[in-house]
Coordinates of C-alpha atoms and ligand atoms in Angstrom, one line a residue:
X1 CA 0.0 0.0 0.0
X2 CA 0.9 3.1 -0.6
X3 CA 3.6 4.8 2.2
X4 CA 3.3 8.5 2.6
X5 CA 6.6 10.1 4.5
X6 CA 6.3 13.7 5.9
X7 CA 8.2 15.1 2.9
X8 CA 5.2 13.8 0.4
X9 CA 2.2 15.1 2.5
X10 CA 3.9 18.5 3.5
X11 CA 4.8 18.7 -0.4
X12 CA 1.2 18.1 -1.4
X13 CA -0.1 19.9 1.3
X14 CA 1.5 23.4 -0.3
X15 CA 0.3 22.5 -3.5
X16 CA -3.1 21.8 -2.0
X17 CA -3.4 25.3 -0.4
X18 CA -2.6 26.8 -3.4
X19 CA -5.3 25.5 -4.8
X20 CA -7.7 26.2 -1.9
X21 CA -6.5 29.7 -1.7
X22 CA -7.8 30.6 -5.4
X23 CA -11.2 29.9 -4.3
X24 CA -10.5 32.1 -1.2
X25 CA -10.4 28.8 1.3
X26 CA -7.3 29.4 3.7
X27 CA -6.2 25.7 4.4
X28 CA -4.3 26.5 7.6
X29 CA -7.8 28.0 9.2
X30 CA -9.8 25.1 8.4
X31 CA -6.5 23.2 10.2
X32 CA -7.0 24.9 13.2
X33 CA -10.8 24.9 13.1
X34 CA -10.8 21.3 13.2
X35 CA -9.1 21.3 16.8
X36 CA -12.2 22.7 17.9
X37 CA -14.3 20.0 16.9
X38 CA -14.5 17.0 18.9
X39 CA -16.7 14.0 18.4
X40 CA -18.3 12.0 21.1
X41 CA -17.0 8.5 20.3
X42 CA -19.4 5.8 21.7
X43 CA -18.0 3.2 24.2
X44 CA -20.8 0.8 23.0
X45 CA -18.9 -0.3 19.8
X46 CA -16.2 -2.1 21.8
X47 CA -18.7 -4.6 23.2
X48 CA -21.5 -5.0 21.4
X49 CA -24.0 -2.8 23.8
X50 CA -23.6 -5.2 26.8
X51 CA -22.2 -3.4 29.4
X52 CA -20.6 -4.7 32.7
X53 CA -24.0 -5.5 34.9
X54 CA -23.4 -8.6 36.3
X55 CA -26.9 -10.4 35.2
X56 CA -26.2 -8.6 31.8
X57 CA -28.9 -10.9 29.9
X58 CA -28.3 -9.5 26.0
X59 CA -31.0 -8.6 24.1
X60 CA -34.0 -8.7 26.6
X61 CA -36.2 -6.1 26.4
X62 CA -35.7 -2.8 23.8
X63 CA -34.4 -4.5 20.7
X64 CA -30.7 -3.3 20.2
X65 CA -29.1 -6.1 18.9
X66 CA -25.7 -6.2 17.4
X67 CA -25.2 -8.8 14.9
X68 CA -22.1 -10.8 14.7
X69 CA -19.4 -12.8 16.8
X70 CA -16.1 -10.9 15.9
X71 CA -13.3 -12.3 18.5
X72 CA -11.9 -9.7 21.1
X73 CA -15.3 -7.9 22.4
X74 CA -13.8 -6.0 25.7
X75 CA -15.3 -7.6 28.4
X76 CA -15.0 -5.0 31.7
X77 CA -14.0 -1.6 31.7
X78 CA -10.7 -1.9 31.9
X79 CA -10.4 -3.6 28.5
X80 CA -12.8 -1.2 27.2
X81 CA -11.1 1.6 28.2
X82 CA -7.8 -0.3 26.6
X83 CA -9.5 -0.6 23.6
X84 CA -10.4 3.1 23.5
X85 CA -6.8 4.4 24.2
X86 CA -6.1 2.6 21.0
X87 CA -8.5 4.0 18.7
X88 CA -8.0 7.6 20.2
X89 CA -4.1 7.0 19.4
X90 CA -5.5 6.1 16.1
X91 CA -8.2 8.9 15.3
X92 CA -6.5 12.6 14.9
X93 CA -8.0 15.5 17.4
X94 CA -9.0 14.7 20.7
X95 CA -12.7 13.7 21.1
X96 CA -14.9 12.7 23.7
X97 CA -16.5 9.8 25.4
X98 CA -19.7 8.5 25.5
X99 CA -21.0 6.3 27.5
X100 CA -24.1 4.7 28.8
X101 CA -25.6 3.5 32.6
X102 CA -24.7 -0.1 31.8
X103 CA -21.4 0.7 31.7
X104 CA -21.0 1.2 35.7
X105 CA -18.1 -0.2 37.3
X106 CA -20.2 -2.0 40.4
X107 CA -17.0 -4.4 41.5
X108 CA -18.8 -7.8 40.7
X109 CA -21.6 -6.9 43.2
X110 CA -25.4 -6.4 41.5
X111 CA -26.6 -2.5 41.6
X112 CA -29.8 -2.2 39.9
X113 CA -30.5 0.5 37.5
X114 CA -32.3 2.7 39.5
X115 CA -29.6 2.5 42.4
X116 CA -26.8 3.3 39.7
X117 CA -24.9 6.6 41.6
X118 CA -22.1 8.9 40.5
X119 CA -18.9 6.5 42.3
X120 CA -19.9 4.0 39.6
X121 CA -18.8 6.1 37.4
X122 CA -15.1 6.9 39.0
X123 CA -12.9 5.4 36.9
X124 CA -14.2 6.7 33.9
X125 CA -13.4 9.9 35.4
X126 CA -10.1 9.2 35.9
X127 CA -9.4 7.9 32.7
X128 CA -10.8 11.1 31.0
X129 CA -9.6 13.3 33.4
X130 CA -6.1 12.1 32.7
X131 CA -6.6 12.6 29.1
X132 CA -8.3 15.8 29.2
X133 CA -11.5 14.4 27.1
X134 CA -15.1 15.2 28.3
X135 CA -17.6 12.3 29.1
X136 CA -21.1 12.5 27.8
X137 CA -23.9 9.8 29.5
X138 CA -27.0 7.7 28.5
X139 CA -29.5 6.4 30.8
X140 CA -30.2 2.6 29.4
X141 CA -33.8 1.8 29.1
X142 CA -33.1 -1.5 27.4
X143 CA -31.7 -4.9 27.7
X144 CA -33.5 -5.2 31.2
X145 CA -36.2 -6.9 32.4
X146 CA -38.2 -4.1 33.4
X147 CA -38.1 -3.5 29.5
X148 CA -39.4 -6.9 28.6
X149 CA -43.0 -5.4 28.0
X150 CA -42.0 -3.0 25.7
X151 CA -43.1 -0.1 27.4
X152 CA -40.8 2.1 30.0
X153 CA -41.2 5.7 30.5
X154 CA -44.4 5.3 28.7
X155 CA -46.1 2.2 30.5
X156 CA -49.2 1.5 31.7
X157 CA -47.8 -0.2 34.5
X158 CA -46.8 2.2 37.5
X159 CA -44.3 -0.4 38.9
X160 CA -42.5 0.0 35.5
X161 CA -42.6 3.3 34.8
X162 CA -41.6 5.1 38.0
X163 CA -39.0 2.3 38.3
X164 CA -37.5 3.8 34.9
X165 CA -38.3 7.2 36.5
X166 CA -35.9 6.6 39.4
X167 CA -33.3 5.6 36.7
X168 CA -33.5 8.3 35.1
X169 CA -33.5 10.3 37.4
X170 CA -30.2 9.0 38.8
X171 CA -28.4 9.4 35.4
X172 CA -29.3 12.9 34.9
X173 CA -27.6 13.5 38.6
X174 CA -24.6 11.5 37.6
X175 CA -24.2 13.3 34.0
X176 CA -24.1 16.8 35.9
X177 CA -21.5 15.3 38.5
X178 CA -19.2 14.2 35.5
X179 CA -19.8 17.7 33.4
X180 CA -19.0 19.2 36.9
X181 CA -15.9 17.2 38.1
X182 CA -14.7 17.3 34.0
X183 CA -15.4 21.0 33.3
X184 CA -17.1 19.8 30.3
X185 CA -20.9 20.1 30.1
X186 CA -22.0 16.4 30.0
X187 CA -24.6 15.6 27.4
X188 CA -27.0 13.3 28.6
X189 CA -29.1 11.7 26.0
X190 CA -32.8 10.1 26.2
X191 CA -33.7 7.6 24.3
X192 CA -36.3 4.2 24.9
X193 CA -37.5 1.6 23.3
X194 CA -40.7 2.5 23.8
X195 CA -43.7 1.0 21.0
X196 CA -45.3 -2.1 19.8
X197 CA -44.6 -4.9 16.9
X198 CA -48.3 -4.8 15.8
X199 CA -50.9 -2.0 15.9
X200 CA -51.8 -0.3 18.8
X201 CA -55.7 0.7 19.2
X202 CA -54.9 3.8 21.3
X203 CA -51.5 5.8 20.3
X204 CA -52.6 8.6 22.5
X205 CA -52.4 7.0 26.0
X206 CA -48.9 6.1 25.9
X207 CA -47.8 9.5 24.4
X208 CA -49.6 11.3 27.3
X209 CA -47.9 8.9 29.7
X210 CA -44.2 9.6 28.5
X211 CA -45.2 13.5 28.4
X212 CA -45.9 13.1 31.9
X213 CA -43.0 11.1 32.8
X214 CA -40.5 13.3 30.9
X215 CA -42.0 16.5 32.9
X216 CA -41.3 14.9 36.0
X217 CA -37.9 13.4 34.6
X218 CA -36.6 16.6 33.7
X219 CA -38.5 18.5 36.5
X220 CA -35.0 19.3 38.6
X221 CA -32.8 21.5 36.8
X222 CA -29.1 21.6 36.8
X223 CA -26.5 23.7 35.9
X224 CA -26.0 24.1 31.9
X225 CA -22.5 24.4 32.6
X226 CA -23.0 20.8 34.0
X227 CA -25.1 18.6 31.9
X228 CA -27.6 19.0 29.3
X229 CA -30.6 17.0 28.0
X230 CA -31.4 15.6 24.8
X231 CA -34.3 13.6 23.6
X232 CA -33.6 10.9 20.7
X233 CA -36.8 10.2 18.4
X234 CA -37.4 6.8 16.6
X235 CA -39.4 5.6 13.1
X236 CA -39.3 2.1 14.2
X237 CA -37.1 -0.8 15.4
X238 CA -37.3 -4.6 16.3
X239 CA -40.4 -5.2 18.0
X240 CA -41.5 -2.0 17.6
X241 CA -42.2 -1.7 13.8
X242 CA -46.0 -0.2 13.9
X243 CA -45.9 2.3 16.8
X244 CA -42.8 4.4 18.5
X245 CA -44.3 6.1 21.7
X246 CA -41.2 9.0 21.5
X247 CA -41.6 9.8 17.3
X248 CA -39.4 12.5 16.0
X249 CA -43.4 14.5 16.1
X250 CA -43.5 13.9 20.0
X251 CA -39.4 14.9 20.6
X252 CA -39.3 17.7 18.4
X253 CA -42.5 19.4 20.4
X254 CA -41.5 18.5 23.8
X255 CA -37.7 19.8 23.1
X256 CA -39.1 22.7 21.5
X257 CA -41.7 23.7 24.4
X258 CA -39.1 22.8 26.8
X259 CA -35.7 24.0 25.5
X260 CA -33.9 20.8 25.4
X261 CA -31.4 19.7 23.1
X262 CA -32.9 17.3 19.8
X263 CA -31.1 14.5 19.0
X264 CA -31.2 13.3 15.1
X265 CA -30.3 9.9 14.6
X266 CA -29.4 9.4 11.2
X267 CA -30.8 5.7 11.3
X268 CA -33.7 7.1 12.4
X269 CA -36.3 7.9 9.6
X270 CA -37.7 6.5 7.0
X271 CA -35.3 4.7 4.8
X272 CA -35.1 7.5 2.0
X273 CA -35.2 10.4 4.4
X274 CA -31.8 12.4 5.6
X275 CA -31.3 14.3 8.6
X276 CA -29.4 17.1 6.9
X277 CA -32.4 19.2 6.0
X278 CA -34.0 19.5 9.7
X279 CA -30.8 21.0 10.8
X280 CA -31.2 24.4 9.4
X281 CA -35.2 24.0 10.6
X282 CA -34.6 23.0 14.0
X283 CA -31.8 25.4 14.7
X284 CA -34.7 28.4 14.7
X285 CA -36.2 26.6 17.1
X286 CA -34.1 25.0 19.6
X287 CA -30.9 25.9 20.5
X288 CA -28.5 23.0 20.2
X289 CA -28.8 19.4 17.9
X290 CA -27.2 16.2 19.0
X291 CA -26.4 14.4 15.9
X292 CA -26.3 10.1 16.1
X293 CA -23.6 9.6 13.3
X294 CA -24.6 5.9 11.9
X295 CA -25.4 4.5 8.6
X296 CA -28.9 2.7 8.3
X297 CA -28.4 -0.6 5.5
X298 CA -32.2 -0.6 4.5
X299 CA -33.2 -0.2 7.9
X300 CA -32.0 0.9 11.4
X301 CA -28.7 -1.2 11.2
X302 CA -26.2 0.2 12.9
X303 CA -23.6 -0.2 10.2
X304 CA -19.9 1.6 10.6
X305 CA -20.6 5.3 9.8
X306 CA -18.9 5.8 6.6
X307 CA -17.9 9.0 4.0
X308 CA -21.1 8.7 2.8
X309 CA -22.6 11.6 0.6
X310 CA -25.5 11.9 3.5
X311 CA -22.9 11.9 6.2
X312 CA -21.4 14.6 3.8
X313 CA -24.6 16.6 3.7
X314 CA -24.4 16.7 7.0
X315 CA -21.7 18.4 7.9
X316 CA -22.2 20.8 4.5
X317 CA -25.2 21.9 6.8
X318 CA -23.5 22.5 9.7
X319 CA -20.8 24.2 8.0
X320 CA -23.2 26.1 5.9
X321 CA -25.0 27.6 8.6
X322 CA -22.4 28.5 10.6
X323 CA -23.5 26.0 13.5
X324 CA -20.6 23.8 15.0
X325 CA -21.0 25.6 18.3
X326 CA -24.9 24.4 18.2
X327 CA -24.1 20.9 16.5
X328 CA -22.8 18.1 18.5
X329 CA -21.4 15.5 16.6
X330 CA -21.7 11.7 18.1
X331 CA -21.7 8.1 16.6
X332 CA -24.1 5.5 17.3
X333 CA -23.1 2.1 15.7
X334 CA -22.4 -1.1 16.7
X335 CA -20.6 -4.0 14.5
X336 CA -19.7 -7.4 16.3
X337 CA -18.5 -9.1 12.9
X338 CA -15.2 -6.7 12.2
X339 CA -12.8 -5.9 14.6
X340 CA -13.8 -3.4 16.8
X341 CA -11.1 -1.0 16.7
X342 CA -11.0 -0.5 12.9
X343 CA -14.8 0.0 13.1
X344 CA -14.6 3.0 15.5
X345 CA -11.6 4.7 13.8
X346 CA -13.4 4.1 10.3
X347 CA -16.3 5.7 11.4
X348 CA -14.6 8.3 13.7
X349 CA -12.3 8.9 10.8
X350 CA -15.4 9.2 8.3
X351 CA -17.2 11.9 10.3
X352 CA -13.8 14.2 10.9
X353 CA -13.2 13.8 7.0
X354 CA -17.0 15.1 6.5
X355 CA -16.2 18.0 8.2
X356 CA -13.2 18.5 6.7
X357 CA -14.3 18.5 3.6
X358 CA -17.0 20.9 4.6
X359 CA -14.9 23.4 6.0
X360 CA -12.8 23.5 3.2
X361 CA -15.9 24.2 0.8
X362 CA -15.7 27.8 -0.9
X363 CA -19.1 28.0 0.6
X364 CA -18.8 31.7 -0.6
X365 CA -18.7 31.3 -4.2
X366 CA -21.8 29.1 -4.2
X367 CA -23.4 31.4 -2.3
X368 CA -22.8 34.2 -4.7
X369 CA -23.9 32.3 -7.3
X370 CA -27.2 31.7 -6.2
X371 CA -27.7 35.2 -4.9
X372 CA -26.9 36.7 -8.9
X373 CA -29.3 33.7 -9.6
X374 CA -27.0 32.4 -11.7
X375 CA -28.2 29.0 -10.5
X376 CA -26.3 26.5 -13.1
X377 CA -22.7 28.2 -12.4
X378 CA -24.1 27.1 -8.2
X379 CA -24.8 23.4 -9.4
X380 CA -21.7 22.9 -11.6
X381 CA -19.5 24.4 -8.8
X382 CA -20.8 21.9 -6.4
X383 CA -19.6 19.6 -8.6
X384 CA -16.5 21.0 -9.2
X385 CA -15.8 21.4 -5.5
X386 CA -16.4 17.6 -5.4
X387 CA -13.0 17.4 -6.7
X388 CA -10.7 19.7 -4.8
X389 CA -7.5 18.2 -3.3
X390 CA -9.1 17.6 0.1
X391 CA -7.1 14.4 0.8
X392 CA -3.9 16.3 1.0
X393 CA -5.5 18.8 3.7
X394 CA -6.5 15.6 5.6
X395 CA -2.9 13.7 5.5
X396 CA -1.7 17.0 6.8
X397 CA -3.8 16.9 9.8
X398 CA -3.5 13.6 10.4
X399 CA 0.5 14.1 10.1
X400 CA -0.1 17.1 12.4
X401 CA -1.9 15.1 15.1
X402 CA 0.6 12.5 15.0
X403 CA -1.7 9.4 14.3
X404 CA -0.6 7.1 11.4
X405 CA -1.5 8.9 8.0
X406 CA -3.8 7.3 4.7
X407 CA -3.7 3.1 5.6
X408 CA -0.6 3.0 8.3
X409 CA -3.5 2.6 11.0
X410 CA -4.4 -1.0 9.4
X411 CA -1.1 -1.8 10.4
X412 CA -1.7 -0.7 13.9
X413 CA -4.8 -2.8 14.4
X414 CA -3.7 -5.8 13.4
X415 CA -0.9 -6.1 15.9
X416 CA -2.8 -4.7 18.5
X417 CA -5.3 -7.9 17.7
X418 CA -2.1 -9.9 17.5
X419 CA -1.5 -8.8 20.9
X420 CA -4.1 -8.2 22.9
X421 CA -7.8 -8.7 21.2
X422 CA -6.9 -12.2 20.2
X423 CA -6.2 -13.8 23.9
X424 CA -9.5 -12.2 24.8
X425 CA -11.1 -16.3 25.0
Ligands
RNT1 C1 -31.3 3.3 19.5 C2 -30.7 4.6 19.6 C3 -29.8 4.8 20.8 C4 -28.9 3.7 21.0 C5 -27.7 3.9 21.9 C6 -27.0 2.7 22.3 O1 -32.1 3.1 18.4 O2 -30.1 5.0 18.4 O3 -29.1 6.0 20.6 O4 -28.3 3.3 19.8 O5 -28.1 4.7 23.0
ZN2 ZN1 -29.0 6.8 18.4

């Protein structure tokens, strides 16, 4: 495969800004730009959503199911955190972590979820801390038993519900004591299962249940310097493919009417729909967007987020509009048949070569164009742009960073499965 040395990428790089700087795009901005963006890398990728609870019983109850039996799943939080380390060494820019209740660290004894407090959490501080990353949390309303019904927030059943309540609850406290003890607001994330495999005769009930339940949820209020919420919407998943209680309808009013944070999940809409065009809408509405980076294969599959041209619209949104202090970038995917490492670095690499790419768009000159109305010169730019020497500005960061640059990384995962993921038995 093709080695790039320093001299070859600092060569190209010169040449590259050349280029850039004809269409008015100053490369060594867009360089520094980037070290403001951080992603929120998902811990879930390096075991498959399972978590650390000690009657951790796989896909009971909420339907997220990764597919596949890949050797070298990290099986406690220590090799988790292991396997992070290496992706981070592996991904350029520091970026944060995000993880979810299930991944307390409870010392073999059994805390249930709505008993889950802040010194469950310690070592994950530590770890970031050391690193200077931020930690962003989940409450996990799945893969319980208390899920089996379908229902959480949004049951009937008051045993259920407040028990959900409680966990809640306890997550929001521990997401403000992590943004507090971090110095990073910690975004904490809502999203449940909630909905029914066949059709429902009354979709109103549970709606007016989970309203209820997310008013007292998010009834105490803490510091935005701390924590803040976000509400994840859903079309439809397994065993829940006619109804979804919290629909992107029901999320987008209550984060409107209540100033939270919306989360988009790209896997989360119809098949043919993208996420790029609410941005701009929702933005004149709510203040900040939580973006789930994934990739949807005909359905809500999880795949490894790839350079895709929706991941691409994306971040042309974003960039567009000026938003990447109101855009929070995070991935949600989980693939158990490839190694586990190369799948978060080729999804964490995917999303930071999106918004490359965006930020190095002369974004100027289309606008121009469309404001003469000189509309074909704005389509055949787009296309033109298509083609600008982007991959030199991206070895040059990644050079920059000091992780391996273009396919070196490969290298750097296969030992590490030599070494370490392999004796995982
Ligand atoms: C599920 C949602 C949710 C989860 C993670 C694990 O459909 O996308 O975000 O994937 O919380
Ligand atoms: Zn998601």
């Amino acid at each position: 495969m093709f080695k790039f040395d320093k001299e070859y990428v600092e060569k190209s790089y010169e040449l590259a800004k050349k280029t850039y700087a004809a269409y008015g795009v100053d490369t060594d901005e867009v360089l520094k730009k980037m070290d403001a963006i951080q992603l929120s890398v998902h811990c879930w990728q390096g075991d498959d959503v399972t978590g650390f609870e000690t009657d951790a019983d796989g896909i009971s109850g909420g339907g997220i199911l990764a597919t596949g039996n890949y050797p070298g799943r990290a099986r406690n939080a220590e090799e988790l955190r292991q396997d992070l380390d290496k992706a981070f060494s592996l991904i350029p820019g520091k970026h944060r972590v995000n993880l979810h209740a299930i991944y307390a660290e409870t010392d073999g004894k059994h805390v249930e979820r709505d008993e889950i407090s802040t010194e469950h959490f310690e070592r994950w501080i530590k770890w970031a801390k050391e690193r200077k990353i931020g930690i962003d949390f989940n409450g996990t309303f799945f893969s319980h038993k208390m899920a089996d019904s379908g229902y959480t927030l949004s049951s009937k059943d008051n045993e259920v519900r407040s028990f959900w309540l409680r966990h809640g609850k306890r997550c929001r406290k521990i997401a403000a004591d992590i943004g507090k003890e971090l110095g990073t607001p910690c975004i904490i994330n809502t999203w449940i299962p909630d909905g029914s495999k066949d059709l429902p005769a009354d979709r109103m009930i549970y709606r007016k249940i989970l309203k209820e339940s997310l008013d007292e949820l998010f009834a105490e209020k803490y510091d935005k310097n701390y924590m803040l919420d976000a509400v994840e919407s859903k079309l439809f998943g397994i065993g829940s493919e006619s109804y979804v209680v919290g629909s992107h309808e029901f999320y987008m009013g209550y984060a409107v009417k209540n100033g939270l944070m919306l989360c988009l999940d790209a896997g989360h809409f119809h098949p043919t729909e993208t996420i790029s065009d609410k941005i701009s809408s929702l933005l004149n509405f709510i203040d900040e967007v939580l973006l789930h980076v994934s990739r949807g294969v005909r359905w809500d599959s999880d795949h490894v987020a790839i350079l895709s041209d929706d991941l691409l619209a994306v971040a042309q949104e974003v960039k567009r509009s000026n938003s990447f202090d109101r855009v929070h970038f995070a991935l949600d995917y989980f693939d158990a048949s490839i190694n586990r490492i190369a799948a978060w670095v080729t999804g964490s690499r995917a999303a930071l070569k999106a918004i490359m790419i965006a930020l190095l768009e002369p974004t100027n000159l289309l606008v121009e164009e469309e404001n003469a109305g000189r509309l074909a010169n704005r389509l055949a730019l787009m296309e033109e742009f298509k083609m600008l020497p982007y991959s030199a500005v991206w070895n040059k960061y990644c050079l920059d960073k000091g992780v391996p640059v273009g396919t070196d990384w490969l290298n750097e995962v296969a030992g590490y499965e030599a070494e370490v993921l392999s004796k995982r038995k």
